[in-house]
Amino acid sequence: MNARVIGTALRMQLAESRRQPAHLLILVTSPLFAVMFLSIAKHSSSDVAIVNAIFAPALISLWFLSLDLGGATINRERWQQTLNQLIGTPARLSAVVFGRVLAVVLLAGLTFVEAYLMARFIFGVHVRIPHPWLLSGTVVVTLFAMAGTATALAGLFVLSRQVLLFQNAMTYPFYILGAVLVPVALLPVWLQPFTRVFFLSWASELVRGSLRPEAVSLWPWRMVAIAGLGAAALIAGVVMTERVVDRLRRTGEAAYS
Amino acid sequence: MIMRLRVMGQSLVLGIAEYRTIYTWRSWLSGWIVRMLAQVSFFATIGFMLRSSANVRYLLIGNAVVLVCLEASIVVLTMAGERWGGTLIALLTTPAQPITVFLGRGINWVFTGVATSAITLALLPPLFGVPVGALRLLACLPILVIIGLAAYAYGSFLAGLTVRWPSFDWLVLNVGYLVVMAFAGVNVPVDYWPAVPQAIAQVLPVTHGLQAVRGLLDGASYGYVLSRIGLEVLVGLFWLLAASLSYRVFVSHARRRGTLDM
């Protein structure tokens, strides 16, 4: 993918987001999820639950944003009747999508800060982070995986006219699979293998591990798992998007897709 | 009154027809219902994490019941959709009272919400080992309808905001129902909160209706259950009045200035 195209798409998305800040929705909903999770945990006086609840809203926001971006990035072009022009340029559509997604990924990083502030100042949780570098590294790698996954979802959704249905159906089932609050070990045994092909389950475990004093076992491999799944999703997204674009070019259906 | 009921009936038919353009039976069951079952399961599994069957029960029932509010609140998107589609003006040129038309436009969400909530309440408790009597569950249906109507009135008030500022439709919808999920006793009892959120919870839909459902399922006295239902009805009437006033002000203001579609 061309870095210049990615950079231009990134700048364009930033300019668009300034005028239509729809993505800011997660900065409003994330604290409300924090209120729910932290109140449940504090009410039960469970230390384990409190630790798990601190960054769960941020992890939920990551997935929500992936779905939102995956669904909206290409579809908005279609609704605005600008998909033809976009496909007509020499730039690869997948690079444009990835660049636009990257612009919003930084916003997702903010939800971690927000989750910390909610726990610390609204619920009075003394948040100790014994492994700050592990937490920072996990957030960075997870944001990359999120961008890759959003690109894959864009490729998946590009031909669908029922994007909203898919987006809606893929929220809570994936919060469970991503073990954002309840660890994988507590999920039904038959479900556990499926969690392993989803980057968020690895990220959730590492984020929670970074908040506990004991050493986190095999953290480099877990980090590789997140990055690998993100890269695989990105490659799949690029291939899917380019195939769809090729097909639309051949059949001349872009404006009617 | 008969005219108003006829308008409501036609709104229901229109809403269901519109709903069928979005969902087939298959996509409704495999997409919407599975998603809702997952939402309630997500919260119920927190009870497993807390190693408390009482928590599993509390979270499961609370989150199953609040689904009716979530769905009834979608009227926010329906009304914003009229504004986006440029059809708001067409709704006002009908011979019916504008407020009746506006208040009836998303009434279908109450019925689908009750269905979603009832299906979830019937399917999930056995899977999570939560004992719930079948007859008591059946007796909860009318309470779900009352909660749905109260939540619809609340949603209509919120929709009054989105007809004015349609680009905030998703924000208003999400904040609207997440506030209910957070403070109306869905996940933790209302008395867990400090005085201000507790006071707000008293005027939120679901708070009292959910207490009635919990009371009915736990074998509380009929007096207690009826008193909670009465409070839920009062809350619904409060929001209905607020929504009517909001719509009335919007319509008269927009008609005078000719800004209905702007």
PDB file of C-alpha atoms in Angstrom, chain B:
ATOM      1  CA  MET B   1     -60.614   9.741  20.544  1.00  0.00           C
ATOM      2  CA  ILE B   2     -61.688   7.185  17.913  1.00  0.00           C
ATOM      3  CA  MET B   3     -59.895   9.243  15.277  1.00  0.00           C
ATOM      4  CA  ARG B   4     -56.743   9.212  17.417  1.00  0.00           C
ATOM      5  CA  LEU B   5     -56.920   5.455  17.896  1.00  0.00           C
ATOM      6  CA  ARG B   6     -57.398   4.999  14.151  1.00  0.00           C
ATOM      7  CA  VAL B   7     -54.296   7.108  13.480  1.00  0.00           C
ATOM      8  CA  MET B   8     -52.348   5.054  16.023  1.00  0.00           C
ATOM      9  CA  GLY B   9     -53.570   1.858  14.358  1.00  0.00           C
ATOM     10  CA  GLN B  10     -52.489   3.096  10.937  1.00  0.00           C
ATOM     11  CA  SER B  11     -49.135   4.124  12.382  1.00  0.00           C
ATOM     12  CA  LEU B  12     -48.713   0.614  13.733  1.00  0.00           C
ATOM     13  CA  VAL B  13     -49.501  -0.916  10.322  1.00  0.00           C
ATOM     14  CA  LEU B  14     -47.069   1.493   8.650  1.00  0.00           C
ATOM     15  CA  GLY B  15     -44.377   0.786  11.239  1.00  0.00           C
ATOM     16  CA  ILE B  16     -44.694  -2.969  10.840  1.00  0.00           C
ATOM     17  CA  ALA B  17     -44.612  -2.653   7.036  1.00  0.00           C
ATOM     18  CA  GLU B  18     -41.475  -0.538   7.363  1.00  0.00           C
ATOM     19  CA  TYR B  19     -39.957  -3.071   9.786  1.00  0.00           C
ATOM     20  CA  ARG B  20     -40.573  -5.850   7.259  1.00  0.00           C
ATOM     21  CA  THR B  21     -38.518  -3.976   4.679  1.00  0.00           C
ATOM     22  CA  ILE B  22     -35.592  -4.136   7.122  1.00  0.00           C
ATOM     23  CA  TYR B  23     -36.003  -7.627   8.526  1.00  0.00           C
ATOM     24  CA  THR B  24     -37.224 -10.946   7.196  1.00  0.00           C
ATOM     25  CA  TRP B  25     -38.222 -13.559   9.809  1.00  0.00           C
ATOM     26  CA  ARG B  26     -34.864 -15.209   9.230  1.00  0.00           C
ATOM     27  CA  SER B  27     -32.740 -12.080   9.619  1.00  0.00           C
ATOM     28  CA  TRP B  28     -34.814 -10.976  12.621  1.00  0.00           C
ATOM     29  CA  LEU B  29     -34.236 -14.265  14.403  1.00  0.00           C
ATOM     30  CA  SER B  30     -30.605 -14.748  13.360  1.00  0.00           C
ATOM     31  CA  GLY B  31     -29.574 -11.098  13.552  1.00  0.00           C
ATOM     32  CA  TRP B  32     -31.705  -9.108  15.959  1.00  0.00           C
ATOM     33  CA  ILE B  33     -32.811 -11.782  18.431  1.00  0.00           C
ATOM     34  CA  VAL B  34     -29.397 -13.476  18.588  1.00  0.00           C
ATOM     35  CA  ARG B  35     -27.802 -10.093  19.230  1.00  0.00           C
ATOM     36  CA  MET B  36     -30.274  -9.342  22.022  1.00  0.00           C
ATOM     37  CA  LEU B  37     -29.760 -12.784  23.562  1.00  0.00           C
ATOM     38  CA  ALA B  38     -26.015 -12.090  23.437  1.00  0.00           C
ATOM     39  CA  GLN B  39     -26.488  -8.704  25.106  1.00  0.00           C
ATOM     40  CA  VAL B  40     -28.355 -10.209  28.046  1.00  0.00           C
ATOM     41  CA  SER B  41     -25.926 -13.168  28.208  1.00  0.00           C
ATOM     42  CA  PHE B  42     -22.994 -10.738  28.295  1.00  0.00           C
ATOM     43  CA  PHE B  43     -24.351  -9.112  31.454  1.00  0.00           C
ATOM     44  CA  ALA B  44     -25.501 -12.391  32.997  1.00  0.00           C
ATOM     45  CA  THR B  45     -21.998 -13.881  32.652  1.00  0.00           C
ATOM     46  CA  ILE B  46     -20.727 -11.013  34.830  1.00  0.00           C
ATOM     47  CA  GLY B  47     -22.702 -12.786  37.560  1.00  0.00           C
ATOM     48  CA  PHE B  48     -20.575 -15.887  36.900  1.00  0.00           C
ATOM     49  CA  MET B  49     -17.457 -13.764  37.282  1.00  0.00           C
ATOM     50  CA  LEU B  50     -18.803 -12.534  40.625  1.00  0.00           C
ATOM     51  CA  ARG B  51     -19.487 -16.195  41.558  1.00  0.00           C
ATOM     52  CA  SER B  52     -22.979 -15.309  42.689  1.00  0.00           C
ATOM     53  CA  SER B  53     -26.193 -16.919  41.430  1.00  0.00           C
ATOM     54  CA  ALA B  54     -28.153 -13.986  42.937  1.00  0.00           C
ATOM     55  CA  ASN B  55     -26.156 -11.625  40.722  1.00  0.00           C
ATOM     56  CA  VAL B  56     -26.719 -13.815  37.657  1.00  0.00           C
ATOM     57  CA  ARG B  57     -30.474 -13.641  38.318  1.00  0.00           C
ATOM     58  CA  TYR B  58     -30.459  -9.895  38.997  1.00  0.00           C
ATOM     59  CA  LEU B  59     -28.421  -9.064  35.890  1.00  0.00           C
ATOM     60  CA  LEU B  60     -30.274 -11.452  33.607  1.00  0.00           C
ATOM     61  CA  ILE B  61     -33.767 -10.254  34.506  1.00  0.00           C
ATOM     62  CA  GLY B  62     -32.802  -6.572  34.559  1.00  0.00           C
ATOM     63  CA  ASN B  63     -31.108  -6.706  31.177  1.00  0.00           C
ATOM     64  CA  ALA B  64     -33.858  -8.798  29.571  1.00  0.00           C
ATOM     65  CA  VAL B  65     -36.533  -6.332  30.717  1.00  0.00           C
ATOM     66  CA  VAL B  66     -34.587  -3.224  29.652  1.00  0.00           C
ATOM     67  CA  LEU B  67     -34.600  -4.499  26.043  1.00  0.00           C
ATOM     68  CA  VAL B  68     -38.192  -3.296  25.701  1.00  0.00           C
ATOM     69  CA  CYS B  69     -36.965   0.214  26.571  1.00  0.00           C
ATOM     70  CA  LEU B  70     -34.054  -0.041  24.149  1.00  0.00           C
ATOM     71  CA  GLU B  71     -36.359  -0.989  21.297  1.00  0.00           C
ATOM     72  CA  ALA B  72     -39.126   1.497  22.173  1.00  0.00           C
ATOM     73  CA  SER B  73     -36.498   4.265  22.176  1.00  0.00           C
ATOM     74  CA  ILE B  74     -35.734   3.572  18.496  1.00  0.00           C
ATOM     75  CA  VAL B  75     -38.591   5.996  17.762  1.00  0.00           C
ATOM     76  CA  VAL B  76     -35.740   8.527  18.018  1.00  0.00           C
ATOM     77  CA  LEU B  77     -34.312   7.197  14.734  1.00  0.00           C
ATOM     78  CA  THR B  78     -37.740   6.912  13.114  1.00  0.00           C
ATOM     79  CA  MET B  79     -38.498  10.584  13.675  1.00  0.00           C
ATOM     80  CA  ALA B  80     -35.004  11.690  12.644  1.00  0.00           C
ATOM     81  CA  GLY B  81     -35.508   9.528   9.527  1.00  0.00           C
ATOM     82  CA  GLU B  82     -38.649  11.527   8.634  1.00  0.00           C
ATOM     83  CA  ARG B  83     -36.595  14.685   8.882  1.00  0.00           C
ATOM     84  CA  TRP B  84     -33.738  13.239   6.803  1.00  0.00           C
ATOM     85  CA  GLY B  85     -36.147  11.842   4.229  1.00  0.00           C
ATOM     86  CA  GLY B  86     -37.954  15.181   3.848  1.00  0.00           C
ATOM     87  CA  THR B  87     -41.275  13.509   4.739  1.00  0.00           C
ATOM     88  CA  LEU B  88     -41.896  15.351   7.994  1.00  0.00           C
ATOM     89  CA  ILE B  89     -43.948  17.948   6.153  1.00  0.00           C
ATOM     90  CA  ALA B  90     -46.090  15.229   4.575  1.00  0.00           C
ATOM     91  CA  LEU B  91     -46.964  13.912   8.042  1.00  0.00           C
ATOM     92  CA  LEU B  92     -48.220  17.370   9.006  1.00  0.00           C
ATOM     93  CA  THR B  93     -50.456  17.880   5.986  1.00  0.00           C
ATOM     94  CA  THR B  94     -52.677  14.933   6.928  1.00  0.00           C
ATOM     95  CA  PRO B  95     -56.092  15.805   8.401  1.00  0.00           C
ATOM     96  CA  ALA B  96     -55.149  14.168  11.713  1.00  0.00           C
ATOM     97  CA  GLN B  97     -53.772  16.154  14.633  1.00  0.00           C
ATOM     98  CA  PRO B  98     -49.991  16.582  14.100  1.00  0.00           C
ATOM     99  CA  ILE B  99     -49.211  15.558  17.677  1.00  0.00           C
ATOM    100  CA  THR B 100     -51.177  12.316  17.299  1.00  0.00           C
ATOM    101  CA  VAL B 101     -49.351  11.525  14.063  1.00  0.00           C
ATOM    102  CA  PHE B 102     -45.978  12.283  15.636  1.00  0.00           C
ATOM    103  CA  LEU B 103     -46.711  10.306  18.792  1.00  0.00           C
ATOM    104  CA  GLY B 104     -47.940   7.317  16.806  1.00  0.00           C
ATOM    105  CA  ARG B 105     -45.168   7.193  14.233  1.00  0.00           C
ATOM    106  CA  GLY B 106     -42.955   4.642  16.011  1.00  0.00           C
ATOM    107  CA  ILE B 107     -45.529   2.780  18.122  1.00  0.00           C
ATOM    108  CA  ASN B 108     -44.534  -0.492  16.421  1.00  0.00           C
ATOM    109  CA  TRP B 109     -41.283  -0.444  18.428  1.00  0.00           C
ATOM    110  CA  VAL B 110     -43.262  -1.031  21.626  1.00  0.00           C
ATOM    111  CA  PHE B 111     -44.705  -4.274  20.265  1.00  0.00           C
ATOM    112  CA  THR B 112     -41.479  -5.610  18.793  1.00  0.00           C
ATOM    113  CA  GLY B 113     -39.710  -4.578  22.021  1.00  0.00           C
ATOM    114  CA  VAL B 114     -42.165  -6.531  24.156  1.00  0.00           C
ATOM    115  CA  ALA B 115     -41.674  -9.540  21.856  1.00  0.00           C
ATOM    116  CA  THR B 116     -37.863  -9.298  22.097  1.00  0.00           C
ATOM    117  CA  SER B 117     -37.936  -8.936  25.864  1.00  0.00           C
ATOM    118  CA  ALA B 118     -40.436 -11.777  26.331  1.00  0.00           C
ATOM    119  CA  ILE B 119     -38.446 -14.154  24.099  1.00  0.00           C
ATOM    120  CA  THR B 120     -35.265 -13.348  26.016  1.00  0.00           C
ATOM    121  CA  LEU B 121     -36.982 -13.828  29.383  1.00  0.00           C
ATOM    122  CA  ALA B 122     -38.372 -17.171  28.230  1.00  0.00           C
ATOM    123  CA  LEU B 123     -35.167 -18.567  26.680  1.00  0.00           C
ATOM    124  CA  LEU B 124     -32.261 -17.444  28.843  1.00  0.00           C
ATOM    125  CA  PRO B 125     -33.183 -18.204  32.483  1.00  0.00           C
ATOM    126  CA  PRO B 126     -33.097 -22.008  31.949  1.00  0.00           C
ATOM    127  CA  LEU B 127     -29.739 -21.722  30.163  1.00  0.00           C
ATOM    128  CA  PHE B 128     -28.236 -19.753  33.059  1.00  0.00           C
ATOM    129  CA  GLY B 129     -29.794 -21.922  35.754  1.00  0.00           C
ATOM    130  CA  VAL B 130     -32.103 -19.138  36.931  1.00  0.00           C
ATOM    131  CA  PRO B 131     -35.395 -20.590  38.211  1.00  0.00           C
ATOM    132  CA  VAL B 132     -38.392 -18.622  36.918  1.00  0.00           C
ATOM    133  CA  GLY B 133     -41.978 -19.892  37.111  1.00  0.00           C
ATOM    134  CA  ALA B 134     -43.706 -20.086  33.718  1.00  0.00           C
ATOM    135  CA  LEU B 135     -46.992 -18.639  35.014  1.00  0.00           C
ATOM    136  CA  ARG B 136     -45.258 -15.783  36.799  1.00  0.00           C
ATOM    137  CA  LEU B 137     -43.337 -15.067  33.590  1.00  0.00           C
ATOM    138  CA  LEU B 138     -46.602 -14.965  31.667  1.00  0.00           C
ATOM    139  CA  ALA B 139     -48.009 -12.540  34.234  1.00  0.00           C
ATOM    140  CA  CYS B 140     -45.067 -10.222  33.483  1.00  0.00           C
ATOM    141  CA  LEU B 141     -46.265  -9.662  29.892  1.00  0.00           C
ATOM    142  CA  PRO B 142     -48.737  -6.844  30.713  1.00  0.00           C
ATOM    143  CA  ILE B 143     -46.026  -5.172  32.811  1.00  0.00           C
ATOM    144  CA  LEU B 144     -43.656  -5.350  29.838  1.00  0.00           C
ATOM    145  CA  VAL B 145     -46.300  -3.598  27.727  1.00  0.00           C
ATOM    146  CA  ILE B 146     -46.614  -0.832  30.356  1.00  0.00           C
ATOM    147  CA  ILE B 147     -42.830  -0.443  30.541  1.00  0.00           C
ATOM    148  CA  GLY B 148     -42.732  -0.370  26.738  1.00  0.00           C
ATOM    149  CA  LEU B 149     -45.334   2.402  26.577  1.00  0.00           C
ATOM    150  CA  ALA B 150     -43.558   4.448  29.276  1.00  0.00           C
ATOM    151  CA  ALA B 151     -40.243   3.964  27.463  1.00  0.00           C
ATOM    152  CA  TYR B 152     -41.901   4.920  24.174  1.00  0.00           C
ATOM    153  CA  ALA B 153     -43.128   8.174  25.722  1.00  0.00           C
ATOM    154  CA  TYR B 154     -39.571   8.812  26.980  1.00  0.00           C
ATOM    155  CA  GLY B 155     -38.225   7.967  23.501  1.00  0.00           C
ATOM    156  CA  SER B 156     -40.773  10.319  21.924  1.00  0.00           C
ATOM    157  CA  PHE B 157     -39.507  13.128  24.141  1.00  0.00           C
ATOM    158  CA  LEU B 158     -35.966  12.345  22.952  1.00  0.00           C
ATOM    159  CA  ALA B 159     -37.282  12.187  19.371  1.00  0.00           C
ATOM    160  CA  GLY B 160     -38.490  15.754  19.911  1.00  0.00           C
ATOM    161  CA  LEU B 161     -34.824  16.651  20.178  1.00  0.00           C
ATOM    162  CA  THR B 162     -33.788  14.751  17.044  1.00  0.00           C
ATOM    163  CA  VAL B 163     -36.462  16.306  14.823  1.00  0.00           C
ATOM    164  CA  ARG B 164     -34.779  19.589  15.726  1.00  0.00           C
ATOM    165  CA  TRP B 165     -31.197  18.299  15.424  1.00  0.00           C
ATOM    166  CA  PRO B 166     -31.389  15.123  13.285  1.00  0.00           C
ATOM    167  CA  SER B 167     -27.608  14.689  13.002  1.00  0.00           C
ATOM    168  CA  PHE B 168     -27.553  13.844  16.716  1.00  0.00           C
ATOM    169  CA  ASP B 169     -29.972  10.911  16.287  1.00  0.00           C
ATOM    170  CA  TRP B 170     -27.566   8.077  17.205  1.00  0.00           C
ATOM    171  CA  LEU B 171     -26.059  10.076  20.056  1.00  0.00           C
ATOM    172  CA  VAL B 172     -29.473  10.830  21.570  1.00  0.00           C
ATOM    173  CA  LEU B 173     -30.630   7.217  21.165  1.00  0.00           C
ATOM    174  CA  ASN B 174     -27.503   5.711  22.723  1.00  0.00           C
ATOM    175  CA  VAL B 175     -27.265   8.145  25.606  1.00  0.00           C
ATOM    176  CA  GLY B 176     -31.023   7.861  26.191  1.00  0.00           C
ATOM    177  CA  TYR B 177     -31.108   4.108  26.711  1.00  0.00           C
ATOM    178  CA  LEU B 178     -27.645   3.778  28.281  1.00  0.00           C
ATOM    179  CA  VAL B 179     -28.729   6.218  31.024  1.00  0.00           C
ATOM    180  CA  VAL B 180     -31.685   3.930  31.716  1.00  0.00           C
ATOM    181  CA  MET B 181     -29.419   0.850  31.706  1.00  0.00           C
ATOM    182  CA  ALA B 182     -26.999   2.562  34.087  1.00  0.00           C
ATOM    183  CA  PHE B 183     -29.354   4.102  36.663  1.00  0.00           C
ATOM    184  CA  ALA B 184     -32.789   2.436  36.507  1.00  0.00           C
ATOM    185  CA  GLY B 185     -31.898  -0.566  38.679  1.00  0.00           C
ATOM    186  CA  VAL B 186     -31.032  -2.804  35.737  1.00  0.00           C
ATOM    187  CA  ASN B 187     -27.548  -3.808  36.932  1.00  0.00           C
ATOM    188  CA  VAL B 188     -27.435  -2.571  40.522  1.00  0.00           C
ATOM    189  CA  PRO B 189     -30.289  -1.560  42.839  1.00  0.00           C
ATOM    190  CA  VAL B 190     -31.339   2.092  42.569  1.00  0.00           C
ATOM    191  CA  ASP B 191     -30.446   2.688  46.247  1.00  0.00           C
ATOM    192  CA  TYR B 192     -26.774   1.938  45.425  1.00  0.00           C
ATOM    193  CA  TRP B 193     -26.508   5.410  43.880  1.00  0.00           C
ATOM    194  CA  PRO B 194     -26.058   8.766  45.647  1.00  0.00           C
ATOM    195  CA  ALA B 195     -29.099  11.035  46.079  1.00  0.00           C
ATOM    196  CA  VAL B 196     -29.018  12.815  42.694  1.00  0.00           C
ATOM    197  CA  PRO B 197     -28.824   9.747  40.399  1.00  0.00           C
ATOM    198  CA  GLN B 198     -31.391   8.072  42.666  1.00  0.00           C
ATOM    199  CA  ALA B 199     -33.777  10.993  42.173  1.00  0.00           C
ATOM    200  CA  ILE B 200     -33.219  10.903  38.401  1.00  0.00           C
ATOM    201  CA  ALA B 201     -33.918   7.148  38.404  1.00  0.00           C
ATOM    202  CA  GLN B 202     -37.387   7.809  39.877  1.00  0.00           C
ATOM    203  CA  VAL B 203     -38.465   9.575  36.679  1.00  0.00           C
ATOM    204  CA  LEU B 204     -36.797   7.180  34.253  1.00  0.00           C
ATOM    205  CA  PRO B 205     -38.909   4.577  32.502  1.00  0.00           C
ATOM    206  CA  VAL B 206     -38.174   0.952  33.533  1.00  0.00           C
ATOM    207  CA  THR B 207     -37.190   1.795  37.160  1.00  0.00           C
ATOM    208  CA  HIS B 208     -40.587   1.039  38.738  1.00  0.00           C
ATOM    209  CA  GLY B 209     -41.780  -1.420  36.106  1.00  0.00           C
ATOM    210  CA  LEU B 210     -38.652  -3.509  36.561  1.00  0.00           C
ATOM    211  CA  GLN B 211     -39.218  -3.511  40.326  1.00  0.00           C
ATOM    212  CA  ALA B 212     -42.726  -4.832  39.612  1.00  0.00           C
ATOM    213  CA  VAL B 213     -41.328  -7.590  37.372  1.00  0.00           C
ATOM    214  CA  ARG B 214     -38.712  -8.561  39.959  1.00  0.00           C
ATOM    215  CA  GLY B 215     -41.385  -8.463  42.684  1.00  0.00           C
ATOM    216  CA  LEU B 216     -43.725 -10.665  40.678  1.00  0.00           C
ATOM    217  CA  LEU B 217     -41.008 -13.213  39.889  1.00  0.00           C
ATOM    218  CA  ASP B 218     -39.779 -13.240  43.491  1.00  0.00           C
ATOM    219  CA  GLY B 219     -43.267 -13.675  44.965  1.00  0.00           C
ATOM    220  CA  ALA B 220     -43.731 -10.174  46.441  1.00  0.00           C
ATOM    221  CA  SER B 221     -47.210  -9.061  47.567  1.00  0.00           C
ATOM    222  CA  TYR B 222     -49.687  -7.932  44.908  1.00  0.00           C
ATOM    223  CA  GLY B 223     -49.953  -4.588  46.690  1.00  0.00           C
ATOM    224  CA  TYR B 224     -46.238  -3.971  46.151  1.00  0.00           C
ATOM    225  CA  VAL B 225     -46.373  -5.059  42.499  1.00  0.00           C
ATOM    226  CA  LEU B 226     -49.433  -2.902  41.771  1.00  0.00           C
ATOM    227  CA  SER B 227     -47.900   0.144  43.457  1.00  0.00           C
ATOM    228  CA  ARG B 228     -44.781  -0.192  41.276  1.00  0.00           C
ATOM    229  CA  ILE B 229     -46.931  -0.564  38.158  1.00  0.00           C
ATOM    230  CA  GLY B 230     -48.853   2.567  39.168  1.00  0.00           C
ATOM    231  CA  LEU B 231     -45.604   4.523  39.468  1.00  0.00           C
ATOM    232  CA  GLU B 232     -44.442   3.286  36.058  1.00  0.00           C
ATOM    233  CA  VAL B 233     -47.730   4.497  34.551  1.00  0.00           C
ATOM    234  CA  LEU B 234     -47.226   7.913  36.181  1.00  0.00           C
ATOM    235  CA  VAL B 235     -43.681   8.123  34.797  1.00  0.00           C
ATOM    236  CA  GLY B 236     -45.041   7.221  31.349  1.00  0.00           C
ATOM    237  CA  LEU B 237     -47.684   9.952  31.570  1.00  0.00           C
ATOM    238  CA  PHE B 238     -45.040  12.465  32.613  1.00  0.00           C
ATOM    239  CA  TRP B 239     -42.924  11.691  29.544  1.00  0.00           C
ATOM    240  CA  LEU B 240     -46.009  11.642  27.304  1.00  0.00           C
ATOM    241  CA  LEU B 241     -46.860  15.144  28.444  1.00  0.00           C
ATOM    242  CA  ALA B 242     -43.253  16.279  27.971  1.00  0.00           C
ATOM    243  CA  ALA B 243     -43.121  14.731  24.465  1.00  0.00           C
ATOM    244  CA  SER B 244     -46.463  16.306  23.458  1.00  0.00           C
ATOM    245  CA  LEU B 245     -45.326  19.738  24.618  1.00  0.00           C
ATOM    246  CA  SER B 246     -41.984  19.342  22.858  1.00  0.00           C
ATOM    247  CA  TYR B 247     -43.614  18.310  19.555  1.00  0.00           C
ATOM    248  CA  ARG B 248     -46.267  21.051  19.862  1.00  0.00           C
ATOM    249  CA  VAL B 249     -43.631  23.754  20.339  1.00  0.00           C
ATOM    250  CA  PHE B 250     -41.541  22.349  17.479  1.00  0.00           C
ATOM    251  CA  VAL B 251     -44.471  22.165  15.038  1.00  0.00           C
ATOM    252  CA  SER B 252     -45.881  25.634  15.771  1.00  0.00           C
ATOM    253  CA  HIS B 253     -42.428  27.206  15.672  1.00  0.00           C
ATOM    254  CA  ALA B 254     -41.431  25.437  12.444  1.00  0.00           C
ATOM    255  CA  ARG B 255     -44.785  26.225  10.764  1.00  0.00           C
ATOM    256  CA  ARG B 256     -44.537  29.907  11.605  1.00  0.00           C
ATOM    257  CA  ARG B 257     -41.003  30.171  10.302  1.00  0.00           C
ATOM    258  CA  GLY B 258     -41.329  27.675   7.467  1.00  0.00           C
ATOM    259  CA  THR B 259     -38.354  25.701   8.763  1.00  0.00           C
ATOM    260  CA  LEU B 260     -39.952  22.261   8.997  1.00  0.00           C
ATOM    261  CA  ASP B 261     -37.473  20.736   6.568  1.00  0.00           C
ATOM    262  CA  MET B 262     -34.504  22.899   7.426  1.00  0.00           C
TER     263      MET B 262
END
